[in-house]
Amino acid sequence: MATFLVRVELHGAEHDANVYTNLHAAMANANFARFVHYSDGDYWLPTAMYVIEGQSGTCADVRNAVSIIVRQTGYAFQSFVCEIYGSQYCSAGLIKKG
């Protein structure tokens, strides 16, 4: 089973306050999380970045699933998907979830 990292950028959505809130909810409903797990807790990812763990399939499969969700916003978009085998998190001020 694989873990994938996804970044989504909506074009022209700067003035729509609810669009990213709705996108986050739709992505969560499809099991995409906005945080990563580490031994000392969970940490928020940067805005509009998601991770999905325990998936079968390829980057293309995840990209296709993400595209279906993001198209529902009605905005033009770009997305990037990569399979990850490990990660490290760095931030000037780590933002712990919860």
Short mmCIF file of N, CA, C and O in Angstrom, two decimals:
data_model
loop_
_atom_site.label_atom_id
_atom_site.label_comp_id
_atom_site.label_asym_id
_atom_site.label_seq_id
_atom_site.Cartn_x
_atom_site.Cartn_y
_atom_site.Cartn_z
N MET A 1 0.84 -1.18 0.00
CA MET A 1 0.00 0.00 0.00
C MET A 1 0.88 1.24 0.00
O MET A 1 1.92 1.28 0.64
N ALA A 2 0.46 2.25 -0.69
CA ALA A 2 1.29 3.43 -0.92
C ALA A 2 0.71 4.67 -0.21
O ALA A 2 -0.45 4.71 0.15
N THR A 3 1.59 5.65 -0.07
CA THR A 3 1.21 6.96 0.45
C THR A 3 1.49 7.99 -0.64
O THR A 3 2.55 7.97 -1.26
N PHE A 4 0.53 8.89 -0.85
CA PHE A 4 0.65 9.90 -1.89
C PHE A 4 0.49 11.29 -1.28
O PHE A 4 -0.32 11.49 -0.38
N LEU A 5 1.26 12.22 -1.80
CA LEU A 5 1.18 13.63 -1.43
C LEU A 5 0.58 14.38 -2.61
O LEU A 5 0.97 14.15 -3.76
N VAL A 6 -0.37 15.26 -2.31
CA VAL A 6 -1.11 15.98 -3.36
C VAL A 6 -1.09 17.47 -3.05
O VAL A 6 -1.31 17.87 -1.90
N ARG A 7 -0.84 18.27 -4.05
CA ARG A 7 -0.94 19.74 -3.93
C ARG A 7 -1.93 20.21 -4.96
O ARG A 7 -1.89 19.80 -6.13
N VAL A 8 -2.85 21.06 -4.56
CA VAL A 8 -3.88 21.59 -5.45
C VAL A 8 -3.82 23.11 -5.41
O VAL A 8 -3.73 23.71 -4.34
N GLU A 9 -3.88 23.74 -6.57
CA GLU A 9 -3.98 25.19 -6.65
C GLU A 9 -5.17 25.54 -7.53
O GLU A 9 -5.26 25.07 -8.67
N LEU A 10 -6.07 26.33 -6.97
CA LEU A 10 -7.24 26.79 -7.73
C LEU A 10 -6.93 28.17 -8.30
O LEU A 10 -6.44 29.04 -7.59
N HIS A 11 -7.20 28.36 -9.56
CA HIS A 11 -6.93 29.64 -10.23
C HIS A 11 -8.17 30.51 -10.24
O HIS A 11 -9.24 30.05 -10.63
N GLY A 12 -8.02 31.74 -9.77
CA GLY A 12 -9.13 32.67 -9.75
C GLY A 12 -10.02 32.55 -8.53
O GLY A 12 -11.09 33.14 -8.48
N ALA A 13 -9.59 31.79 -7.54
CA ALA A 13 -10.42 31.55 -6.36
C ALA A 13 -10.10 32.50 -5.21
O ALA A 13 -10.64 32.35 -4.12
N GLU A 14 -9.25 33.49 -5.45
CA GLU A 14 -8.79 34.37 -4.36
C GLU A 14 -9.93 35.10 -3.66
O GLU A 14 -9.82 35.44 -2.49
N HIS A 15 -11.01 35.36 -4.38
CA HIS A 15 -12.10 36.16 -3.80
C HIS A 15 -13.27 35.30 -3.35
O HIS A 15 -14.31 35.83 -2.99
N ASP A 16 -13.10 34.00 -3.36
CA ASP A 16 -14.16 33.08 -2.93
C ASP A 16 -13.73 32.47 -1.60
O ASP A 16 -12.96 31.52 -1.56
N ALA A 17 -14.23 33.05 -0.51
CA ALA A 17 -13.78 32.66 0.82
C ALA A 17 -14.10 31.21 1.16
O ALA A 17 -13.41 30.60 1.97
N ASN A 18 -15.12 30.65 0.56
CA ASN A 18 -15.54 29.30 0.94
C ASN A 18 -14.96 28.20 0.07
O ASN A 18 -15.09 27.02 0.41
N VAL A 19 -14.33 28.55 -1.04
CA VAL A 19 -13.95 27.51 -1.99
C VAL A 19 -12.93 26.52 -1.40
O VAL A 19 -13.08 25.31 -1.57
N TYR A 20 -11.92 27.01 -0.70
CA TYR A 20 -10.95 26.08 -0.12
C TYR A 20 -11.55 25.30 1.06
O TYR A 20 -11.26 24.12 1.24
N THR A 21 -12.44 25.92 1.81
CA THR A 21 -13.14 25.21 2.89
C THR A 21 -13.93 24.05 2.30
O THR A 21 -13.88 22.92 2.81
N ASN A 22 -14.64 24.30 1.21
CA ASN A 22 -15.41 23.25 0.55
C ASN A 22 -14.49 22.19 -0.06
O ASN A 22 -14.80 20.99 -0.01
N LEU A 23 -13.38 22.62 -0.64
CA LEU A 23 -12.43 21.67 -1.20
C LEU A 23 -11.85 20.78 -0.11
O LEU A 23 -11.78 19.56 -0.27
N HIS A 24 -11.47 21.38 1.03
CA HIS A 24 -10.92 20.59 2.13
C HIS A 24 -11.93 19.53 2.59
O HIS A 24 -11.56 18.38 2.85
N ALA A 25 -13.20 19.91 2.68
CA ALA A 25 -14.24 18.97 3.11
C ALA A 25 -14.40 17.84 2.09
O ALA A 25 -14.51 16.66 2.48
N ALA A 26 -14.41 18.18 0.82
CA ALA A 26 -14.56 17.16 -0.23
C ALA A 26 -13.36 16.21 -0.24
O ALA A 26 -13.52 14.99 -0.39
N MET A 27 -12.17 16.76 -0.07
CA MET A 27 -10.98 15.92 -0.05
C MET A 27 -10.99 15.02 1.19
O MET A 27 -10.64 13.83 1.12
N ALA A 28 -11.41 15.55 2.33
CA ALA A 28 -11.50 14.74 3.55
C ALA A 28 -12.50 13.60 3.38
O ALA A 28 -12.25 12.48 3.84
N ASN A 29 -13.61 13.87 2.70
CA ASN A 29 -14.60 12.82 2.45
C ASN A 29 -14.03 11.70 1.60
O ASN A 29 -14.54 10.57 1.64
N ALA A 30 -12.99 11.99 0.83
CA ALA A 30 -12.33 10.98 -0.01
C ALA A 30 -11.06 10.45 0.67
O ALA A 30 -10.21 9.84 0.02
N ASN A 31 -10.92 10.69 1.97
CA ASN A 31 -9.81 10.18 2.79
C ASN A 31 -8.46 10.87 2.57
O ASN A 31 -7.43 10.31 2.91
N PHE A 32 -8.48 12.07 2.02
CA PHE A 32 -7.26 12.87 1.92
C PHE A 32 -7.15 13.72 3.18
O PHE A 32 -8.08 14.45 3.52
N ALA A 33 -6.02 13.63 3.86
CA ALA A 33 -5.82 14.38 5.11
C ALA A 33 -4.98 15.62 4.85
O ALA A 33 -4.16 15.65 3.94
N ARG A 34 -5.17 16.62 5.70
CA ARG A 34 -4.40 17.85 5.62
C ARG A 34 -3.29 17.89 6.65
O ARG A 34 -2.72 18.93 6.93
N PHE A 35 -2.97 16.76 7.25
CA PHE A 35 -1.94 16.69 8.27
C PHE A 35 -1.14 15.40 8.09
O PHE A 35 -1.56 14.47 7.43
N VAL A 36 0.04 15.39 8.70
CA VAL A 36 0.91 14.22 8.68
C VAL A 36 1.12 13.73 10.12
O VAL A 36 1.04 14.51 11.05
N HIS A 37 1.36 12.44 10.24
CA HIS A 37 1.58 11.81 11.54
C HIS A 37 3.08 11.66 11.79
O HIS A 37 3.79 11.17 10.93
N TYR A 38 3.52 12.08 12.97
CA TYR A 38 4.88 11.83 13.43
C TYR A 38 4.79 11.26 14.84
O TYR A 38 3.73 11.30 15.48
N SER A 39 5.89 10.75 15.35
CA SER A 39 5.88 10.09 16.65
C SER A 39 5.44 11.03 17.78
O SER A 39 4.89 10.58 18.78
N ASP A 40 5.65 12.33 17.61
CA ASP A 40 5.28 13.27 18.67
C ASP A 40 3.96 13.99 18.39
O ASP A 40 3.61 14.95 19.07
N GLY A 41 3.22 13.55 17.39
CA GLY A 41 1.93 14.15 17.12
C GLY A 41 1.65 14.34 15.65
O GLY A 41 2.42 13.91 14.78
N ASP A 42 0.53 14.99 15.36
CA ASP A 42 0.12 15.29 14.00
C ASP A 42 0.37 16.76 13.71
O ASP A 42 0.16 17.61 14.57
N TYR A 43 0.82 17.03 12.47
CA TYR A 43 1.13 18.40 12.08
C TYR A 43 0.41 18.76 10.79
O TYR A 43 0.33 17.95 9.87
N TRP A 44 -0.12 19.97 10.75
CA TRP A 44 -0.81 20.46 9.56
C TRP A 44 0.16 20.59 8.40
O TRP A 44 1.29 21.05 8.58
N LEU A 45 -0.29 20.25 7.22
CA LEU A 45 0.46 20.49 5.99
C LEU A 45 0.21 21.92 5.53
O LEU A 45 -0.76 22.56 5.96
N PRO A 46 1.04 22.43 4.61
CA PRO A 46 0.77 23.75 4.03
C PRO A 46 -0.60 23.77 3.34
O PRO A 46 -1.15 22.72 2.97
N THR A 47 -1.13 24.95 3.14
CA THR A 47 -2.45 25.13 2.54
C THR A 47 -2.59 24.36 1.24
O THR A 47 -1.69 24.38 0.40
N ALA A 48 -3.72 23.69 1.09
CA ALA A 48 -4.10 22.95 -0.11
C ALA A 48 -3.13 21.82 -0.46
O ALA A 48 -2.95 21.47 -1.61
N MET A 49 -2.50 21.27 0.56
CA MET A 49 -1.67 20.09 0.39
C MET A 49 -2.32 18.97 1.20
O MET A 49 -2.82 19.20 2.30
N TYR A 50 -2.33 17.79 0.62
CA TYR A 50 -3.03 16.66 1.22
C TYR A 50 -2.17 15.41 1.15
O TYR A 50 -1.30 15.29 0.29
N VAL A 51 -2.44 14.47 2.04
CA VAL A 51 -1.79 13.17 1.99
C VAL A 51 -2.88 12.10 2.10
O VAL A 51 -3.90 12.30 2.77
N ILE A 52 -2.67 11.01 1.39
CA ILE A 52 -3.57 9.86 1.49
C ILE A 52 -2.70 8.63 1.65
O ILE A 52 -1.75 8.43 0.90
N GLU A 53 -3.01 7.85 2.67
CA GLU A 53 -2.19 6.69 3.01
C GLU A 53 -2.95 5.40 2.75
O GLU A 53 -4.18 5.38 2.74
N GLY A 54 -2.19 4.33 2.54
CA GLY A 54 -2.78 3.01 2.41
C GLY A 54 -3.55 2.80 1.12
O GLY A 54 -4.55 2.08 1.09
N GLN A 55 -3.08 3.42 0.05
CA GLN A 55 -3.77 3.33 -1.23
C GLN A 55 -3.09 2.33 -2.16
O GLN A 55 -1.88 2.24 -2.20
N SER A 56 -3.91 1.62 -2.91
CA SER A 56 -3.36 0.85 -4.02
C SER A 56 -3.49 1.72 -5.26
O SER A 56 -4.23 2.69 -5.27
N GLY A 57 -2.75 1.41 -6.28
CA GLY A 57 -2.82 2.20 -7.50
C GLY A 57 -1.58 3.05 -7.71
O GLY A 57 -0.58 2.92 -7.01
N THR A 58 -1.69 3.94 -8.67
CA THR A 58 -0.56 4.75 -9.11
C THR A 58 -0.83 6.23 -8.88
O THR A 58 -1.94 6.62 -8.53
N CYS A 59 0.19 7.03 -9.15
CA CYS A 59 0.02 8.49 -9.09
C CYS A 59 -1.10 8.93 -10.04
O CYS A 59 -1.89 9.82 -9.72
N ALA A 60 -1.15 8.31 -11.20
CA ALA A 60 -2.19 8.66 -12.18
C ALA A 60 -3.59 8.36 -11.63
O ALA A 60 -4.52 9.14 -11.83
N ASP A 61 -3.74 7.25 -10.91
CA ASP A 61 -5.04 6.92 -10.31
C ASP A 61 -5.45 7.98 -9.29
O ASP A 61 -6.60 8.42 -9.26
N VAL A 62 -4.50 8.38 -8.45
CA VAL A 62 -4.79 9.40 -7.43
C VAL A 62 -5.07 10.73 -8.11
O VAL A 62 -6.02 11.43 -7.74
N ARG A 63 -4.28 11.08 -9.13
CA ARG A 63 -4.52 12.33 -9.87
C ARG A 63 -5.92 12.35 -10.44
O ARG A 63 -6.62 13.37 -10.37
N ASN A 64 -6.36 11.24 -11.01
CA ASN A 64 -7.71 11.18 -11.59
C ASN A 64 -8.78 11.37 -10.53
O ASN A 64 -9.77 12.08 -10.75
N ALA A 65 -8.59 10.74 -9.37
CA ALA A 65 -9.56 10.90 -8.28
C ALA A 65 -9.59 12.35 -7.79
O ALA A 65 -10.67 12.91 -7.55
N VAL A 66 -8.41 12.96 -7.65
CA VAL A 66 -8.33 14.36 -7.22
C VAL A 66 -9.00 15.27 -8.25
O VAL A 66 -9.75 16.18 -7.89
N SER A 67 -8.76 15.02 -9.51
CA SER A 67 -9.34 15.86 -10.57
C SER A 67 -10.86 15.86 -10.52
O SER A 67 -11.49 16.90 -10.71
N ILE A 68 -11.45 14.70 -10.26
CA ILE A 68 -12.91 14.62 -10.16
C ILE A 68 -13.41 15.50 -9.02
O ILE A 68 -14.38 16.24 -9.17
N ILE A 69 -12.72 15.46 -7.89
CA ILE A 69 -13.12 16.27 -6.74
C ILE A 69 -12.93 17.75 -7.02
O ILE A 69 -13.83 18.56 -6.80
N VAL A 70 -11.77 18.12 -7.54
CA VAL A 70 -11.43 19.54 -7.71
C VAL A 70 -12.28 20.18 -8.81
O VAL A 70 -12.65 21.35 -8.70
N ARG A 71 -12.63 19.45 -9.84
CA ARG A 71 -13.48 20.01 -10.90
C ARG A 71 -14.81 20.49 -10.35
O ARG A 71 -15.42 21.40 -10.91
N GLN A 72 -15.27 19.91 -9.27
CA GLN A 72 -16.54 20.31 -8.67
C GLN A 72 -16.51 21.73 -8.13
O GLN A 72 -17.56 22.33 -7.90
N THR A 73 -15.32 22.30 -7.94
CA THR A 73 -15.23 23.69 -7.48
C THR A 73 -15.63 24.67 -8.57
O THR A 73 -15.99 25.81 -8.29
N GLY A 74 -15.50 24.24 -9.82
CA GLY A 74 -15.79 25.13 -10.94
C GLY A 74 -14.63 26.02 -11.34
O GLY A 74 -14.74 26.81 -12.28
N TYR A 75 -13.51 25.92 -10.65
CA TYR A 75 -12.35 26.74 -10.96
C TYR A 75 -11.33 25.96 -11.79
O TYR A 75 -11.23 24.74 -11.67
N ALA A 76 -10.57 26.68 -12.60
CA ALA A 76 -9.42 26.08 -13.26
C ALA A 76 -8.44 25.72 -12.15
O ALA A 76 -8.39 26.37 -11.10
N PHE A 77 -7.66 24.68 -12.36
CA PHE A 77 -6.78 24.24 -11.30
C PHE A 77 -5.54 23.55 -11.85
O PHE A 77 -5.48 23.16 -13.02
N GLN A 78 -4.57 23.42 -10.98
CA GLN A 78 -3.40 22.58 -11.21
C GLN A 78 -3.30 21.65 -10.02
O GLN A 78 -3.64 22.04 -8.89
N SER A 79 -2.84 20.44 -10.26
CA SER A 79 -2.59 19.52 -9.16
C SER A 79 -1.29 18.78 -9.42
O SER A 79 -0.88 18.61 -10.56
N PHE A 80 -0.66 18.39 -8.34
CA PHE A 80 0.58 17.64 -8.40
C PHE A 80 0.45 16.47 -7.44
O PHE A 80 0.03 16.64 -6.29
N VAL A 81 0.77 15.27 -7.91
CA VAL A 81 0.68 14.07 -7.09
C VAL A 81 2.02 13.35 -7.13
O VAL A 81 2.60 13.18 -8.21
N CYS A 82 2.50 12.92 -5.99
CA CYS A 82 3.70 12.08 -5.96
C CYS A 82 3.53 11.00 -4.90
O CYS A 82 2.83 11.19 -3.90
N GLU A 83 4.14 9.87 -5.15
CA GLU A 83 4.17 8.81 -4.16
C GLU A 83 5.35 9.07 -3.24
O GLU A 83 6.44 9.38 -3.70
N ILE A 84 5.12 8.94 -1.94
CA ILE A 84 6.20 9.20 -0.99
C ILE A 84 6.50 7.94 -0.18
O ILE A 84 5.62 7.12 0.09
N TYR A 85 7.76 7.81 0.19
CA TYR A 85 8.22 6.66 0.95
C TYR A 85 8.67 7.04 2.35
O TYR A 85 9.01 6.20 3.14
N GLY A 86 8.69 8.30 2.62
CA GLY A 86 9.08 8.83 3.92
C GLY A 86 9.03 10.33 3.84
O GLY A 86 8.94 10.89 2.75
N SER A 87 9.02 10.98 4.97
CA SER A 87 8.97 12.45 4.93
C SER A 87 9.56 13.02 6.21
O SER A 87 9.64 12.35 7.23
N GLN A 88 9.95 14.24 6.12
CA GLN A 88 10.38 15.04 7.26
C GLN A 88 9.68 16.37 7.15
O GLN A 88 9.49 16.89 6.06
N TYR A 89 9.29 16.93 8.26
CA TYR A 89 8.56 18.18 8.27
C TYR A 89 9.43 19.26 8.89
O TYR A 89 10.08 19.02 9.90
N CYS A 90 9.45 20.41 8.25
CA CYS A 90 10.24 21.53 8.77
C CYS A 90 9.42 22.80 8.67
O CYS A 90 8.81 23.07 7.63
N SER A 91 9.41 23.55 9.72
CA SER A 91 8.70 24.82 9.74
C SER A 91 9.33 25.70 10.82
O SER A 91 9.79 25.18 11.83
N ALA A 92 9.32 26.99 10.59
CA ALA A 92 9.85 27.90 11.61
C ALA A 92 9.01 27.81 12.88
O ALA A 92 9.52 27.95 13.98
N GLY A 93 7.74 27.58 12.72
CA GLY A 93 6.83 27.39 13.85
C GLY A 93 5.92 26.23 13.55
O GLY A 93 4.91 26.40 12.88
N LEU A 94 6.29 25.03 13.96
CA LEU A 94 5.48 23.86 13.68
C LEU A 94 4.05 24.07 14.14
O LEU A 94 3.82 24.56 15.24
N ILE A 95 3.12 23.71 13.32
CA ILE A 95 1.72 23.89 13.65
C ILE A 95 1.14 22.51 13.95
O ILE A 95 0.84 21.74 13.06
N LYS A 96 1.02 22.22 15.22
CA LYS A 96 0.53 20.93 15.65
C LYS A 96 -0.99 20.88 15.53
O LYS A 96 -1.68 21.86 15.84
N LYS A 97 -1.50 19.78 15.05
CA LYS A 97 -2.95 19.59 14.92
C LYS A 97 -3.52 19.30 16.28
O LYS A 97 -2.99 18.53 17.04
N GLY A 98 -4.67 19.91 16.55
CA GLY A 98 -5.39 19.62 17.79
C GLY A 98 -4.82 20.32 18.91
O GLY A 98 -4.93 20.50 19.96
#
